[in-house]
Coordinates of N, CA and C in Angstrom, one line a residue:
M1 N -43.7 2.5 22.8 CA -42.6 3.1 23.6 C -41.4 2.1 23.7
I2 N -40.2 2.6 23.5 CA -39.1 1.7 23.5 C -38.5 1.6 24.9
R3 N -38.3 0.4 25.4 CA -37.8 0.2 26.8 C -36.3 -0.1 26.7
T4 N -35.5 0.6 27.4 CA -34.0 0.4 27.3 C -33.5 0.0 28.7
A5 N -32.8 -1.2 28.7 CA -32.2 -1.6 30.0 C -30.7 -1.6 29.8
L6 N -29.9 -1.1 30.7 CA -28.5 -0.9 30.6 C -27.8 -1.8 31.6
L7 N -26.8 -2.6 31.1 CA -26.1 -3.5 32.0 C -24.6 -3.2 31.8
L8 N -23.9 -2.8 32.8 CA -22.4 -2.5 32.7 C -21.6 -3.7 33.0
V9 N -20.7 -4.0 32.1 CA -19.8 -5.2 32.3 C -18.4 -4.7 32.2
I10 N -17.6 -4.8 33.3 CA -16.2 -4.4 33.3 C -15.3 -5.6 33.0
L11 N -14.5 -5.5 32.0 CA -13.7 -6.7 31.6 C -12.4 -6.7 32.5
T12 N -12.2 -7.8 33.0 CA -11.0 -8.1 33.8 C -10.1 -9.1 33.2
L13 N -10.5 -9.8 32.2 CA -9.7 -10.8 31.5 C -9.5 -10.4 30.1
S14 N -8.6 -11.1 29.4 CA -8.3 -10.8 28.0 C -9.4 -11.4 27.1
S15 N -10.2 -12.3 27.6 CA -11.3 -12.8 26.8 C -12.4 -13.2 27.8
L16 N -13.7 -13.0 27.3 CA -14.8 -13.2 28.1 C -16.0 -13.7 27.3
T17 N -16.6 -14.7 27.7 CA -17.8 -15.2 27.0 C -19.0 -15.2 28.0
S18 N -20.1 -14.5 27.7 CA -21.2 -14.4 28.6 C -22.5 -14.9 27.8
G19 N -23.4 -15.6 28.5 CA -24.6 -16.0 28.0 C -25.8 -15.5 28.9
L20 N -26.8 -15.0 28.2 CA -27.9 -14.4 29.0 C -29.2 -14.5 28.1
H21 N -30.3 -14.3 28.7 CA -31.6 -14.2 28.0 C -32.4 -13.1 28.6
F22 N -33.3 -12.5 27.8 CA -34.2 -11.5 28.3 C -35.4 -11.6 27.4
Y23 N -36.4 -10.7 27.8 CA -37.7 -10.8 27.1 C -38.1 -9.4 26.6
L24 N -38.6 -9.4 25.3 CA -39.0 -8.2 24.7 C -40.4 -8.3 24.1
R25 N -41.0 -7.2 24.0 CA -42.2 -7.2 23.2 C -41.9 -6.6 21.8
D26 N -42.8 -6.8 20.9 CA -42.5 -6.3 19.5 C -42.2 -4.9 19.5
G27 N -41.0 -4.5 18.9 CA -40.6 -3.1 18.8 C -39.8 -2.6 19.9
E28 N -39.7 -3.4 21.0 CA -39.0 -2.9 22.2 C -37.5 -3.1 21.9
Q29 N -36.7 -2.4 22.6 CA -35.2 -2.4 22.5 C -34.6 -2.6 23.8
Q30 N -33.5 -3.5 23.8 CA -32.8 -3.7 25.0 C -31.3 -3.5 24.7
C31 N -30.6 -2.7 25.6 CA -29.2 -2.4 25.4 C -28.4 -2.8 26.5
F32 N -27.1 -3.0 26.2 CA -26.1 -3.4 27.2 C -24.9 -2.5 27.0
L33 N -24.3 -2.1 28.2 CA -23.0 -1.4 28.1 C -21.8 -2.4 28.3
E34 N -20.9 -2.3 27.4 CA -19.7 -3.1 27.5 C -18.4 -2.2 27.6
E35 N -17.6 -2.3 28.6 CA -16.3 -1.6 28.7 C -15.3 -2.4 27.9
L36 N -14.9 -1.8 26.7 CA -14.1 -2.6 25.8 C -12.7 -1.9 25.6
P37 N -11.7 -2.7 25.6 CA -10.4 -2.1 25.2 C -10.3 -1.9 23.7
K38 N -9.4 -1.0 23.3 CA -9.3 -0.7 21.9 C -8.9 -1.9 21.1
G39 N -9.6 -2.1 19.9 CA -9.2 -3.2 19.0 C -9.8 -4.6 19.4
F40 N -10.5 -4.7 20.5 CA -11.0 -6.0 20.9 C -12.2 -6.4 20.0
L41 N -12.2 -7.7 19.6 CA -13.3 -8.2 18.7 C -14.4 -8.8 19.5
V42 N -15.6 -8.3 19.3 CA -16.8 -8.8 19.9 C -17.6 -9.6 18.9
T43 N -17.9 -10.8 19.3 CA -18.8 -11.7 18.4 C -19.9 -12.2 19.3
G44 N -21.0 -12.6 18.6 CA -22.1 -13.1 19.3 C -23.1 -13.9 18.5
H45 N -23.9 -14.7 19.2 CA -24.9 -15.4 18.5 C -26.2 -15.2 19.3
Y46 N -27.3 -15.0 18.5 CA -28.6 -14.8 19.2 C -29.7 -15.7 18.6
K47 N -30.7 -15.9 19.4 CA -31.8 -16.7 19.0 C -33.1 -16.1 19.6
T48 N -34.2 -16.0 18.9 CA -35.4 -15.5 19.4 C -36.5 -16.6 19.3
E49 N -37.4 -16.6 20.3 CA -38.5 -17.5 20.4 C -39.7 -16.7 20.9
E50 N -40.9 -16.9 20.3 CA -42.1 -16.1 20.6 C -43.0 -17.0 21.5
W51 N -43.6 -16.4 22.5 CA -44.5 -17.1 23.4 C -45.8 -17.4 22.6
R52 N -46.1 -18.7 22.7 CA -47.4 -19.1 22.0 C -48.3 -19.6 23.1
E53 N -49.3 -18.8 23.3 CA -50.3 -18.9 24.4 C -51.0 -20.3 24.3
A54 N -51.4 -20.7 23.1 CA -52.1 -21.9 22.9 C -51.4 -23.1 23.4
E55 N -50.0 -23.1 23.3 CA -49.2 -24.3 23.7 C -48.5 -24.0 25.0
K56 N -48.5 -22.8 25.5 CA -47.9 -22.5 26.7 C -46.4 -22.7 26.7
L57 N -45.8 -22.3 25.6 CA -44.3 -22.4 25.5 C -43.8 -21.4 24.4
Y58 N -42.5 -21.2 24.4 CA -41.8 -20.4 23.4 C -41.4 -21.2 22.2
I59 N -41.8 -20.7 21.0 CA -41.5 -21.4 19.8 C -40.9 -20.4 18.8
E60 N -40.0 -20.9 18.0 CA -39.3 -20.1 17.0 C -40.3 -19.6 16.0
N61 N -40.2 -18.3 15.6 CA -41.0 -17.7 14.6 C -40.1 -17.1 13.6
P62 N -40.0 -17.7 12.4 CA -39.2 -17.2 11.3 C -39.5 -15.8 10.8
G63 N -40.7 -15.3 11.2 CA -41.1 -14.0 10.8 C -40.5 -12.9 11.5
I64 N -39.8 -13.2 12.6 CA -39.2 -12.2 13.5 C -37.9 -11.7 12.8
T65 N -37.7 -10.4 12.8 CA -36.4 -9.8 12.4 C -35.8 -9.1 13.6
V66 N -34.5 -9.0 13.6 CA -33.8 -8.4 14.7 C -32.8 -7.3 14.2
G67 N -32.9 -6.2 14.8 CA -32.0 -5.1 14.5 C -30.9 -5.0 15.6
M68 N -29.7 -4.9 15.2 CA -28.5 -4.8 16.1 C -27.7 -3.6 15.8
T69 N -27.3 -2.9 16.9 CA -26.5 -1.7 16.7 C -25.4 -1.7 17.9
A70 N -24.3 -1.1 17.6 CA -23.3 -0.9 18.6 C -22.7 0.4 18.4
D71 N -22.6 1.2 19.5 CA -22.2 2.6 19.4 C -21.0 2.8 20.4
D72 N -19.9 3.5 19.9 CA -18.8 3.9 20.7 C -19.2 5.2 21.4
N73 N -19.5 5.1 22.8 CA -20.0 6.2 23.5 C -19.0 7.4 23.6
E74 N -17.7 7.0 23.6 CA -16.7 8.1 23.7 C -16.5 8.9 22.4
A75 N -16.5 8.1 21.3 CA -16.3 8.8 20.0 C -17.6 9.2 19.3
L76 N -18.7 8.8 20.0 CA -20.0 9.0 19.4 C -20.1 8.5 17.9
H77 N -19.7 7.3 17.8 CA -19.6 6.7 16.5 C -20.2 5.3 16.5
R78 N -21.0 5.0 15.5 CA -21.7 3.7 15.4 C -20.7 2.7 14.7
V79 N -20.4 1.6 15.4 CA -19.4 0.6 14.9 C -20.1 -0.6 14.3
M80 N -21.5 -0.7 14.6 CA -22.2 -1.9 14.0 C -23.6 -1.5 13.8
N81 N -24.2 -1.9 12.6 CA -25.6 -1.6 12.3 C -26.0 -2.8 11.4
Q82 N -26.6 -3.8 12.1 CA -26.9 -5.0 11.3 C -28.4 -5.4 11.5
K83 N -28.9 -6.1 10.5 CA -30.2 -6.7 10.6 C -30.2 -8.2 10.3
G84 N -30.9 -9.0 11.0 CA -30.9 -10.4 10.8 C -32.2 -11.0 11.0
G85 N -32.3 -12.3 10.8 CA -33.5 -13.1 11.0 C -33.8 -13.4 12.5
H86 N -34.6 -14.4 12.7 CA -35.0 -14.7 14.1 C -33.8 -15.3 14.9
Q87 N -32.8 -15.8 14.2 CA -31.6 -16.2 14.8 C -30.4 -15.9 13.9
G88 N -29.2 -15.7 14.5 CA -28.1 -15.4 13.7 C -26.9 -15.0 14.5
K89 N -25.9 -14.3 13.8 CA -24.7 -13.9 14.4 C -24.4 -12.5 14.2
F90 N -23.5 -11.9 14.9 CA -23.1 -10.5 14.7 C -21.6 -10.4 15.2
S91 N -20.9 -9.3 14.8 CA -19.6 -9.1 15.2 C -19.2 -7.6 14.9
F92 N -18.3 -7.1 15.8 CA -17.8 -5.8 15.5 C -16.5 -5.6 16.3
T93 N -15.7 -4.6 15.9 CA -14.4 -4.4 16.6 C -14.4 -3.0 17.3
A94 N -14.0 -3.0 18.5 CA -14.0 -1.7 19.2 C -12.9 -0.8 18.6
G95 N -13.4 0.4 18.2 CA -12.4 1.3 17.6 C -11.5 2.0 18.6
K96 N -12.1 2.3 19.8 CA -11.3 3.0 20.9 C -11.7 2.3 22.2
S97 N -10.9 2.5 23.2 CA -11.2 2.0 24.5 C -12.3 2.8 25.1
G98 N -13.2 2.1 25.9 CA -14.2 2.9 26.5 C -15.6 2.1 26.5
E99 N -16.6 2.8 26.9 CA -17.9 2.2 26.9 C -18.5 2.1 25.5
H100 N -19.1 1.0 25.3 CA -19.9 0.7 24.0 C -21.3 0.3 24.3
T101 N -22.2 0.8 23.7 CA -23.6 0.4 23.9 C -24.1 -0.5 22.8
I102 N -24.5 -1.7 23.2 CA -24.9 -2.7 22.2 C -26.4 -2.9 22.4
C103 N -27.2 -2.7 21.3 CA -28.7 -2.8 21.4 C -29.3 -3.8 20.5
F104 N -30.4 -4.4 20.9 CA -31.1 -5.4 20.1 C -32.6 -5.0 20.1
Q105 N -33.2 -5.2 19.0 CA -34.7 -4.8 18.8 C -35.3 -5.9 17.9
A106 N -36.5 -6.4 18.4 CA -37.2 -7.4 17.6 C -38.4 -6.8 17.0
H107 N -38.7 -7.3 15.8 CA -39.9 -6.8 15.0 C -40.6 -8.0 14.4
G108 N -41.9 -7.9 14.2 CA -42.6 -8.9 13.5 C -43.1 -10.1 14.3
A109 N -43.3 -9.8 15.6 CA -43.7 -10.9 16.5 C -45.1 -11.4 16.1
K110 N -45.9 -10.6 15.4 CA -47.2 -11.0 15.1 C -47.3 -11.5 13.7
A111 N -46.2 -11.7 13.0 CA -46.2 -12.1 11.6 C -46.7 -13.6 11.5
G112 N -47.3 -13.9 10.4 CA -47.7 -15.2 10.2 C -49.0 -15.6 10.8
G113 N -49.7 -14.6 11.4 CA -51.0 -14.9 12.0 C -50.9 -15.6 13.3
W114 N -49.8 -15.5 14.0 CA -49.7 -16.3 15.3 C -50.6 -15.6 16.3
M115 N -51.3 -16.5 17.1 CA -52.1 -16.0 18.2 C -51.2 -16.0 19.4
S116 N -50.6 -14.8 19.7 CA -49.7 -14.7 20.8 C -49.8 -13.4 21.4
S117 N -49.1 -13.2 22.6 CA -49.0 -11.9 23.3 C -47.9 -11.1 22.8
S118 N -47.1 -11.6 21.8 CA -46.0 -10.8 21.2 C -44.8 -10.7 22.1
V119 N -44.7 -11.6 23.1 CA -43.5 -11.6 24.0 C -42.5 -12.5 23.3
V120 N -41.3 -11.9 23.2 CA -40.2 -12.6 22.5 C -39.1 -12.9 23.6
K121 N -38.7 -14.2 23.6 CA -37.5 -14.5 24.5 C -36.3 -14.4 23.6
F122 N -35.3 -13.6 24.1 CA -34.1 -13.4 23.3 C -32.9 -14.0 24.1
T123 N -32.3 -15.0 23.5 CA -31.2 -15.7 24.0 C -29.9 -15.2 23.3
L124 N -29.0 -14.8 24.2 CA -27.8 -14.1 23.6 C -26.5 -14.7 24.2
D125 N -25.6 -15.0 23.3 CA -24.2 -15.4 23.8 C -23.2 -14.4 23.2
I126 N -22.5 -13.7 24.0 CA -21.5 -12.7 23.6 C -20.1 -13.2 23.9
G127 N -19.2 -13.1 22.9 CA -17.8 -13.5 23.2 C -17.0 -12.3 22.9
I128 N -16.1 -11.9 23.9 CA -15.2 -10.8 23.7 C -13.8 -11.4 23.8
G129 N -13.1 -11.3 22.6 CA -11.9 -12.0 22.5 C -10.7 -11.1 22.4
E130 N -9.6 -11.6 22.0 CA -8.3 -10.9 21.9 C -8.5 -9.8 20.9
A131 N -7.6 -8.8 21.0 CA -7.6 -7.7 20.0 C -7.5 -8.1 18.6
D132 N -8.3 -7.5 17.8 CA -8.3 -7.8 16.4 C -7.1 -7.1 15.7
D133 N -6.0 -7.8 15.5 CA -4.8 -7.1 15.0 C -4.7 -7.3 13.5
G134 N -5.8 -7.6 12.8 CA -5.7 -7.8 11.3 C -4.9 -9.0 10.9
G135 N -4.8 -10.0 11.7 CA -4.1 -11.2 11.4 C -2.6 -11.2 11.7
R136 N -2.2 -10.0 12.2 CA -0.7 -9.9 12.5 C -0.3 -11.0 13.6
G137 N -1.2 -11.2 14.5 CA -0.8 -12.2 15.6 C -0.7 -13.6 14.9
A138 N -1.6 -14.0 14.0 CA -1.4 -15.3 13.3 C -0.1 -15.3 12.5
I139 N 0.2 -14.2 11.8 CA 1.4 -14.2 11.0 C 2.6 -14.3 11.9
E140 N 2.6 -13.7 13.1 CA 3.8 -13.8 14.0 C 3.9 -15.2 14.5
K141 N 2.8 -15.9 14.8 CA 2.8 -17.3 15.2 C 3.4 -18.2 14.1
I142 N 2.9 -17.9 12.9 CA 3.5 -18.7 11.7 C 5.0 -18.5 11.6
K143 N 5.4 -17.2 11.7 CA 6.8 -16.9 11.6 C 7.6 -17.6 12.7
D144 N 7.0 -17.6 13.9 CA 7.7 -18.3 15.1 C 7.8 -19.8 14.8
I145 N 6.7 -20.4 14.3 CA 6.8 -21.8 14.0 C 7.8 -22.1 12.9
A146 N 7.8 -21.2 11.9 CA 8.8 -21.4 10.8 C 10.2 -21.3 11.3
A147 N 10.4 -20.4 12.2 CA 11.8 -20.2 12.8 C 12.2 -21.5 13.6
K148 N 11.2 -22.0 14.3 CA 11.5 -23.2 15.1 C 11.8 -24.4 14.1
I149 N 11.0 -24.5 13.0 CA 11.3 -25.5 12.0 C 12.6 -25.4 11.4
Q150 N 13.0 -24.1 11.1 CA 14.4 -23.9 10.6 C 15.5 -24.3 11.5
V151 N 15.3 -24.0 12.8 CA 16.2 -24.4 13.8 C 16.4 -26.0 13.9
L152 N 15.2 -26.7 13.8 CA 15.2 -28.1 13.8 C 15.9 -28.6 12.5
N153 N 15.7 -28.0 11.4 CA 16.3 -28.4 10.1 C 17.9 -28.2 10.2
D154 N 18.3 -27.1 10.8 CA 19.7 -26.8 11.0 C 20.3 -27.9 11.9
Q155 N 19.6 -28.3 13.0 CA 20.1 -29.3 13.9 C 20.2 -30.6 13.2
L156 N 19.2 -30.9 12.3 CA 19.3 -32.2 11.6 C 20.4 -32.2 10.6
E157 N 20.7 -31.1 10.0 CA 21.9 -31.0 9.1 C 23.2 -31.2 9.9
E158 N 23.2 -30.6 11.1 CA 24.4 -30.8 11.9 C 24.6 -32.3 12.3
I159 N 23.5 -32.9 12.6 CA 23.5 -34.3 12.9 C 24.0 -35.2 11.7
K160 N 23.5 -34.8 10.5 CA 23.9 -35.5 9.3 C 25.4 -35.4 9.1
V161 N 25.9 -34.1 9.2 CA 27.3 -33.8 9.0 C 28.2 -34.6 10.0
E162 N 27.7 -34.7 11.3 CA 28.4 -35.4 12.3 C 28.4 -36.9 12.0
Q163 N 27.3 -37.4 11.5 CA 27.2 -38.8 11.2 C 28.2 -39.2 10.0
N164 N 28.2 -38.3 9.0 CA 29.1 -38.5 7.9 C 30.5 -38.5 8.4
Y165 N 30.9 -37.6 9.3 CA 32.2 -37.5 9.8 C 32.6 -38.8 10.5
Q166 N 31.6 -39.3 11.4 CA 31.9 -40.5 12.1 C 32.1 -41.7 11.2
R167 N 31.3 -41.7 10.1 CA 31.4 -42.8 9.1 C 32.8 -42.7 8.4
E168 N 33.3 -41.5 8.1 CA 34.6 -41.4 7.5 C 35.7 -41.8 8.5
R169 N 35.5 -41.5 9.8 CA 36.5 -41.9 10.8 C 36.5 -43.4 10.9
E170 N 35.3 -44.0 10.9 CA 35.2 -45.5 10.9 C 35.9 -46.1 9.7
L171 N 35.7 -45.5 8.5 CA 36.3 -46.1 7.4 C 37.8 -46.0 7.5
E172 N 38.3 -44.8 7.9 CA 39.7 -44.6 8.1 C 40.3 -45.6 9.1
F173 N 39.6 -45.8 10.2 CA 40.0 -46.7 11.3 C 40.1 -48.1 10.7
D174 N 39.0 -48.5 10.0 CA 39.0 -49.9 9.4 C 40.2 -50.1 8.4
S175 N 40.4 -49.0 7.6 CA 41.6 -49.1 6.7 C 42.9 -49.2 7.4
A176 N 43.1 -48.4 8.4 CA 44.3 -48.5 9.2 C 44.4 -49.8 9.9
T177 N 43.3 -50.3 10.4 CA 43.4 -51.6 11.1 C 43.8 -52.7 10.1
S178 N 43.2 -52.7 8.9 CA 43.5 -53.7 7.9 C 45.0 -53.6 7.5
S179 N 45.5 -52.4 7.4 CA 46.9 -52.2 7.0 C 47.8 -52.7 8.1
I180 N 47.5 -52.5 9.3 CA 48.3 -53.0 10.5 C 48.3 -54.5 10.5
K181 N 47.1 -55.1 10.2 CA 47.0 -56.5 10.2 C 47.9 -57.1 9.1
R182 N 47.9 -56.5 8.0 CA 48.7 -57.0 6.9 C 50.2 -56.9 7.2
R183 N 50.6 -55.8 7.8 CA 51.9 -55.6 8.2 C 52.4 -56.6 9.2
V184 N 51.5 -56.8 10.2 CA 51.8 -57.8 11.3 C 52.1 -59.2 10.6
I185 N 51.2 -59.6 9.7 CA 51.3 -60.9 9.1 C 52.6 -60.9 8.3
Y186 N 52.9 -59.8 7.6 CA 54.1 -59.8 6.7 C 55.3 -59.9 7.6
W187 N 55.4 -59.1 8.6 CA 56.6 -59.2 9.5 C 56.7 -60.5 10.2
A188 N 55.6 -61.1 10.6 CA 55.6 -62.4 11.2 C 56.2 -63.4 10.2
F189 N 55.8 -63.3 9.0 CA 56.3 -64.2 7.9 C 57.8 -64.0 7.7
V190 N 58.2 -62.7 7.7 CA 59.6 -62.4 7.5 C 60.5 -63.0 8.7
Q191 N 59.9 -62.8 9.9 CA 60.6 -63.3 11.1 C 60.7 -64.8 11.1
L192 N 59.7 -65.4 10.7 CA 59.7 -66.9 10.7 C 60.7 -67.4 9.6
T193 N 60.8 -66.7 8.5 CA 61.7 -67.0 7.4 C 63.1 -66.9 7.9
I194 N 63.4 -65.8 8.6 CA 64.7 -65.5 9.2 C 65.1 -66.6 10.2
V195 N 64.2 -66.9 11.1 CA 64.4 -67.9 12.1 C 64.7 -69.3 11.5
A196 N 63.9 -69.6 10.4 CA 64.1 -70.9 9.7 C 65.5 -70.9 9.0
A197 N 65.8 -69.8 8.4 CA 67.1 -69.7 7.7 C 68.3 -69.8 8.7
V198 N 68.2 -69.2 9.9 CA 69.2 -69.2 10.9 C 69.4 -70.6 11.4
C199 N 68.2 -71.3 11.7 CA 68.2 -72.7 12.2 C 68.9 -73.6 11.2
Y200 N 68.5 -73.4 9.9 CA 69.1 -74.3 8.8 C 70.6 -74.0 8.8
W201 N 71.0 -72.8 8.9 CA 72.5 -72.5 8.8 C 73.2 -73.1 10.0
Q202 N 72.6 -73.0 11.2 CA 73.3 -73.5 12.4 C 73.4 -75.0 12.3
L203 N 72.3 -75.7 11.8 CA 72.3 -77.1 11.7 C 73.3 -77.6 10.7
R204 N 73.4 -76.9 9.6 CA 74.4 -77.2 8.6 C 75.8 -77.0 9.1
H205 N 76.0 -75.9 9.8 CA 77.4 -75.7 10.4 C 77.8 -76.7 11.4
L206 N 76.8 -77.1 12.2 CA 77.1 -78.1 13.2 C 77.4 -79.5 12.6
R207 N 76.7 -79.8 11.5 CA 77.0 -81.1 10.8 C 78.4 -81.1 10.2
R208 N 78.7 -79.9 9.6 CA 80.1 -79.9 9.0 C 81.2 -80.0 10.1
F209 N 80.9 -79.4 11.3 CA 81.8 -79.4 12.4 C 82.0 -80.8 12.9
F210 N 80.9 -81.5 13.0 CA 81.0 -82.9 13.5 C 81.7 -83.8 12.4
E211 N 81.4 -83.6 11.2 CA 82.1 -84.4 10.1 C 83.6 -84.1 10.1
A212 N 83.9 -82.8 10.4 CA 85.4 -82.5 10.4 C 86.1 -83.2 11.6
K213 N 85.4 -83.3 12.6 CA 86.0 -83.9 13.8 C 85.8 -85.5 13.8
K214 N 85.2 -85.9 12.8 CA 84.9 -87.4 12.6 C 84.1 -87.9 13.7
L215 N 83.1 -87.1 14.2 CA 82.3 -87.6 15.3 C 81.0 -88.2 14.7
V216 N 80.8 -88.0 13.4 CA 79.6 -88.7 12.8 C 80.1 -89.4 11.6

């Protein structure tokens, strides 16, 4: 006889990770109800251990196989039907919003000649993440990063143009400064020449004046 246990989980966050464990006998099935939004990705990891009476503990039995199913209760559609070993992973995407029944069933607890009561400890971690958008979210993020990089490149180009302009202005200023210095020196030399010529002319005129008056 298959025993079915139902657990209703209402999602209040965009992502949820839950860990739990339960016990099954060989052939028994345990199910959980998950209220899932449309397109949300459900992933999980499971591990089974069989009770070994001789050692009084749970030990992994590679002979155990696990069947996993997930059904959309609203659309009456099975969205997952997987089989795995004594431990493994599973995943499916909710096709529509609403309740989904996720079931697990263990077989082969008596495989390998184990002396046990066929009680299997089932450890389960379920992760319910963001909507599976087919990679569009990652593409949008890449586009956003590329746009930001382009903005940075444009800003760098503007900085380079500004630096080049400032260099040109500095060169023009240096050229103008050098030209002004040359002109200052030139006009200073001309002024000194004129002053020297005037002084020479005045001294010569005074000498001739004194010689005409016979003062020297």
